[in-house]
Coordinates of C-alpha atoms and ligand atoms in Angstrom, one line a residue:
M233 CA -149.3 44.3 36.3
S234 CA -150.0 46.1 39.1
S235 CA -146.9 47.9 40.8
L236 CA -147.8 45.5 44.2
T237 CA -147.5 42.3 42.4
S238 CA -144.3 43.5 40.4
K239 CA -142.4 43.9 43.6
Y240 CA -143.1 39.9 44.7
I241 CA -139.7 39.7 46.1
E242 CA -137.6 42.6 47.1
I243 CA -133.7 43.1 48.0
Q244 CA -132.9 46.0 49.3
N245 CA -129.3 47.2 49.6
V246 CA -128.3 43.8 50.9
E247 CA -124.8 43.1 52.3
Q248 CA -123.5 39.8 53.4
T249 CA -120.2 39.6 55.3
F250 CA -118.9 36.3 56.9
K251 CA -116.5 36.3 59.9
T252 CA -113.8 34.1 58.9
K253 CA -110.5 33.4 60.7
K254 CA -108.4 35.8 58.4
G255 CA -111.2 38.5 59.4
P256 CA -114.3 39.7 57.7
F257 CA -115.0 38.7 54.2
C258 CA -117.8 40.9 52.4
A259 CA -119.2 38.4 49.7
L260 CA -122.2 40.3 48.7
K261 CA -122.7 44.2 48.8
N262 CA -125.2 46.9 47.1
V263 CA -127.1 43.8 46.0
N264 CA -130.8 45.5 44.8
L265 CA -133.1 43.5 43.0
T266 CA -137.2 42.8 42.7
V267 CA -138.7 40.1 41.5
A268 CA -142.4 39.9 40.0
K269 CA -144.9 37.4 40.9
G270 CA -145.0 34.4 38.6
E271 CA -141.4 35.8 37.2
F272 CA -138.6 33.1 36.2
V273 CA -135.2 34.7 37.3
A274 CA -132.1 33.2 36.6
L275 CA -128.8 34.2 38.9
I276 CA -125.8 33.7 37.0
G277 CA -122.0 34.4 37.5
H278 CA -118.9 32.2 38.4
S279 CA -118.3 30.1 40.8
G280 CA -117.6 31.6 44.3
C281 CA -119.2 34.7 43.2
G282 CA -122.1 34.6 45.8
K283 CA -125.0 33.1 44.1
S284 CA -125.8 30.6 46.6
T285 CA -125.5 33.4 49.4
L286 CA -128.0 35.2 47.9
L287 CA -130.6 32.0 47.3
N288 CA -129.9 31.4 51.0
L289 CA -130.7 34.7 51.8
I290 CA -134.2 34.6 49.7
A291 CA -134.9 31.2 51.2
G292 CA -134.3 32.6 54.9
L293 CA -131.7 30.4 55.8
T294 CA -129.2 33.3 56.4
R295 CA -129.9 37.0 57.6
P296 CA -128.1 39.7 55.9
T297 CA -125.5 41.9 57.6
E298 CA -127.0 45.2 55.7
G299 CA -130.3 46.0 53.9
S300 CA -133.8 43.8 54.0
L301 CA -135.2 41.3 52.0
I302 CA -139.2 41.2 51.9
C303 CA -141.4 38.5 50.1
A304 CA -144.9 39.3 49.6
N305 CA -144.6 42.3 51.6
R306 CA -143.2 40.6 54.8
E307 CA -139.7 40.8 55.7
I308 CA -138.1 37.1 55.1
A309 CA -137.2 36.4 58.7
G310 CA -136.5 32.6 58.6
P311 CA -137.2 29.6 56.2
G312 CA -140.7 28.9 55.4
P313 CA -142.9 26.4 53.4
E314 CA -143.7 29.5 51.1
R315 CA -140.4 29.6 49.7
S316 CA -139.0 25.9 49.3
V317 CA -135.3 25.3 48.1
V318 CA -133.8 22.6 46.0
F319 CA -130.1 21.9 46.0
Q320 CA -127.7 20.8 43.5
N321 CA -127.4 17.7 46.0
H322 CA -131.2 16.4 46.5
S323 CA -131.0 16.0 50.5
L324 CA -133.4 13.2 50.7
L325 CA -133.6 10.7 53.8
P326 CA -132.1 7.5 52.4
W327 CA -134.4 5.3 54.4
L328 CA -137.2 6.6 53.1
T329 CA -139.0 5.8 49.9
C330 CA -139.4 8.7 47.1
F331 CA -143.6 8.8 48.1
E332 CA -142.4 9.1 52.0
N333 CA -139.6 12.0 51.3
V334 CA -142.3 13.7 49.7
Y335 CA -145.1 12.8 52.3
L336 CA -142.9 14.1 54.9
A337 CA -143.2 17.6 53.1
V338 CA -146.7 17.6 52.6
E339 CA -147.6 16.6 55.9
R340 CA -145.6 19.2 57.7
V341 CA -147.2 21.9 55.4
F342 CA -150.9 20.6 55.3
S343 CA -151.5 18.0 58.0
S344 CA -153.6 20.6 60.2
S345 CA -156.2 21.1 57.3
E346 CA -156.3 18.0 55.4
N347 CA -156.8 14.4 56.2
K348 CA -154.5 11.5 55.5
A349 CA -156.1 10.6 52.2
Q350 CA -155.9 14.2 51.2
L351 CA -152.1 14.3 52.0
K352 CA -151.7 11.3 50.1
A353 CA -153.5 12.3 47.0
R354 CA -151.1 15.4 47.1
T355 CA -148.2 13.4 47.2
D356 CA -149.0 10.8 44.5
A357 CA -150.0 14.1 42.1
V358 CA -146.8 16.1 42.4
L359 CA -145.0 12.2 41.9
A360 CA -146.7 11.9 38.8
M361 CA -146.0 15.7 37.6
V362 CA -142.5 14.9 37.7
G363 CA -142.9 11.7 36.3
L364 CA -142.1 9.4 39.2
T365 CA -145.4 7.4 39.8
A366 CA -143.6 4.1 38.9
A367 CA -140.7 4.6 41.1
A368 CA -142.8 5.6 44.2
Q369 CA -141.8 2.8 46.5
K370 CA -138.3 3.1 45.7
R371 CA -135.3 4.2 48.2
P372 CA -133.1 7.1 47.2
G373 CA -130.0 4.6 46.8
E374 CA -132.2 2.7 44.2
I375 CA -132.8 5.6 41.9
S376 CA -130.6 7.4 39.4
G377 CA -129.1 10.8 40.0
G378 CA -131.8 12.5 37.9
M379 CA -134.5 10.7 39.6
K380 CA -133.4 11.7 43.0
Q381 CA -133.4 15.2 41.6
R382 CA -136.9 14.8 40.7
V383 CA -138.1 13.7 43.8
G384 CA -136.4 17.0 45.3
I385 CA -138.5 19.0 42.8
A386 CA -141.4 17.1 43.4
R387 CA -140.9 17.8 47.4
A388 CA -140.3 21.6 46.8
L389 CA -143.7 21.6 44.6
S390 CA -145.9 19.7 47.3
M391 CA -145.6 22.3 49.5
E392 CA -147.5 24.7 47.0
P393 CA -144.6 27.3 47.8
K394 CA -145.0 30.9 46.8
V395 CA -141.2 30.8 45.7
L396 CA -139.3 28.2 44.3
L397 CA -135.9 28.6 44.8
L398 CA -133.3 26.3 43.0
D399 CA -129.7 26.3 43.8
E400 CA -127.9 24.7 40.5
P401 CA -130.6 21.7 40.7
F402 CA -129.4 20.2 37.8
G403 CA -125.4 20.9 37.9
A404 CA -124.3 17.2 38.8
L405 CA -126.2 15.4 36.2
D406 CA -125.2 14.5 32.7
A407 CA -126.1 16.9 29.7
L408 CA -129.0 14.8 28.3
T409 CA -130.6 14.3 31.9
R410 CA -130.2 17.9 32.6
A411 CA -132.1 18.9 29.1
K412 CA -134.8 16.6 30.2
L413 CA -135.3 18.0 33.6
Q414 CA -135.2 21.5 32.0
D415 CA -137.7 20.5 29.7
E416 CA -139.9 19.3 32.7
L417 CA -139.3 22.6 34.5
L418 CA -140.4 24.5 31.8
A419 CA -143.7 22.3 31.6
I420 CA -144.3 22.4 35.3
V421 CA -144.0 26.0 35.6
D422 CA -145.8 26.8 32.7
K423 CA -148.5 25.2 34.7
T424 CA -148.2 26.6 38.3
H425 CA -147.3 30.1 37.4
S426 CA -144.5 29.5 40.4
T427 CA -142.1 32.3 41.0
V428 CA -138.7 30.8 40.5
V429 CA -135.1 32.2 41.6
M430 CA -132.6 29.6 39.8
V431 CA -128.7 29.8 40.7
T432 CA -127.0 28.5 37.7
H433 CA -123.6 28.9 35.8
D434 CA -124.9 27.2 32.5
V435 CA -125.7 29.8 29.9
D436 CA -128.1 27.8 27.6
E437 CA -130.0 27.0 31.0
A438 CA -130.4 30.4 31.9
V439 CA -131.5 31.9 28.6
L440 CA -133.9 28.7 27.7
L441 CA -135.6 29.0 31.5
S442 CA -135.8 32.5 32.3
D443 CA -137.4 35.9 32.0
R444 CA -134.7 37.8 33.6
I445 CA -130.9 36.6 34.0
V446 CA -129.4 38.6 36.7
M447 CA -125.5 38.4 36.1
M448 CA -123.4 38.6 39.0
T449 CA -120.1 40.3 39.3
N450 CA -117.0 38.4 40.6
G451 CA -116.5 38.6 44.7
P452 CA -115.5 40.1 47.1
Q453 CA -118.1 42.5 47.4
A454 CA -120.0 41.0 44.7
T455 CA -123.1 42.5 43.0
I456 CA -125.4 42.5 40.4
G457 CA -123.5 43.6 37.2
E458 CA -126.3 43.4 34.6
V459 CA -129.8 42.3 34.0
L460 CA -131.1 41.1 30.6
D461 CA -134.3 40.4 29.5
I462 CA -135.2 37.6 28.0
Q463 CA -138.0 38.0 25.5
L464 CA -138.7 34.7 23.9
A465 CA -142.3 33.7 23.5
R466 CA -143.6 30.7 25.6
P467 CA -143.9 27.9 25.6
R468 CA -140.2 27.5 24.7
N469 CA -138.8 24.7 22.5
R470 CA -135.2 23.9 22.8
V471 CA -134.8 22.5 19.2
A472 CA -136.7 25.4 17.7
L473 CA -134.5 28.0 19.7
A474 CA -130.9 26.5 18.8
E475 CA -131.6 28.0 15.4
S476 CA -133.0 31.4 16.6
T477 CA -131.2 34.8 16.0
Q478 CA -132.7 35.9 19.0
Y479 CA -131.9 33.1 21.5
L480 CA -128.0 33.4 20.2
A481 CA -128.2 36.7 20.6
Y482 CA -129.0 36.7 24.3
R483 CA -126.6 33.8 24.8
K484 CA -123.7 35.8 23.4
A485 CA -124.6 38.9 25.9
V486 CA -124.2 36.4 28.7
I487 CA -121.1 34.8 27.4
D488 CA -119.6 38.4 26.9
F489 CA -120.5 39.2 30.3
L490 CA -118.9 36.3 32.1
Y491 CA -115.8 35.8 30.2
T492 CA -115.0 39.3 28.8
R493 CA -116.1 41.8 31.2
Q494 CA -116.1 39.5 34.5
A495 CA -113.3 37.1 33.3
H496 CA -112.6 34.6 36.4
V497 CA -109.2 35.5 37.6
E498 CA -108.6 32.7 40.2
K499 CA -107.9 33.9 43.5
L500 CA -104.7 33.3 45.2
T501 CA -105.8 33.3 48.6
A502 CA -109.0 31.4 49.3
Ligands
ADP611 N1 -120.5 30.8 55.8 C1 -119.3 31.3 55.2 N2 -118.3 31.5 55.7 C2 -117.4 32.5 55.2 N3 -117.3 32.7 53.5 C3 -118.0 32.1 53.1 C4 -119.2 31.3 53.8 N4 -120.1 31.1 52.9 C5 -119.7 31.5 51.5 N5 -118.6 32.3 51.7 C6 -117.8 32.4 50.8 O1 -118.5 33.8 49.9 C7 -118.3 33.8 48.7 C8 -119.6 33.5 47.9 O2 -119.8 32.0 48.1 P1 -121.2 31.6 47.4 O3 -122.3 32.3 47.4 O4 -121.1 29.7 47.8 O5 -120.6 31.1 45.7 P2 -121.6 30.4 44.9 O6 -122.4 29.7 45.1 O7 -121.6 31.7 43.6 O8 -120.5 29.8 43.9 C9 -117.3 32.6 48.4 O9 -116.0 33.2 48.3 C10 -117.1 31.8 49.6 O10 -116.0 31.3 50.1
MG612 MG1 -123.2 27.7 44.7

């Protein structure tokens, strides 16, 4: 891997301070991280530590108060289709079908270069990739939570983003649905070689999916505490990994960080 591609996303000395009624609140401080092209990075930390704040900065939805963020050698100056985001709560348009929700994104990115038949084919292909062909004509109100998250993932993938940003995309799902979607995401990423930054607070999810786990300290002034390399061969199989001593050692390292070194202290003031 060349040094150019090994620094695909660069986060340099990033600080994020919010103005609040009680004065400035420094959520993130001295955050430094590089993500390589094709790498899958999980951001893990306790609730409220600043994971979404960091992901929103990479998405370009917010700008840092200090430091810089770069993607593919360009400053991240705002949101763009090359960095698509999937949130915990799908954010689908309820009056549109699954097909139309995805088609809207496809149209926005590719309509200047492709005709309607090509845009439709793209939409069909990505819906098939997440197993939603049969539900394409249903509206969000007519499908399960897991299926809605699949539409959100399909929509994000349909833009052929350079970077896929996931903010606890499976957080609101039951354990079995979550496991199924994790397996699907693993298969999709193996196929697309996407660069992924995924926020999670689920230790098993982080170990199963990622190449590196970035562990964040508690806020205020949260930063990156430790980074763990996950050297488990791919493709990964959750059943086989459940008995792997290497897997269990990674899992323990993350649990030690979260529950021993960064034991969560509930803040008295919000
Ligand atoms: N727009 C905002 N204004 C003020 N404080 C905020 C804002 N966004 C987030 N925060 C605060 O920053 C901290 C980190 O929030 P967040 O990134 O949402 O945490 P996480 O995603 O890890 O649960 C929290 O203390 C939260 O209250
Ligand atoms: Mg969050």
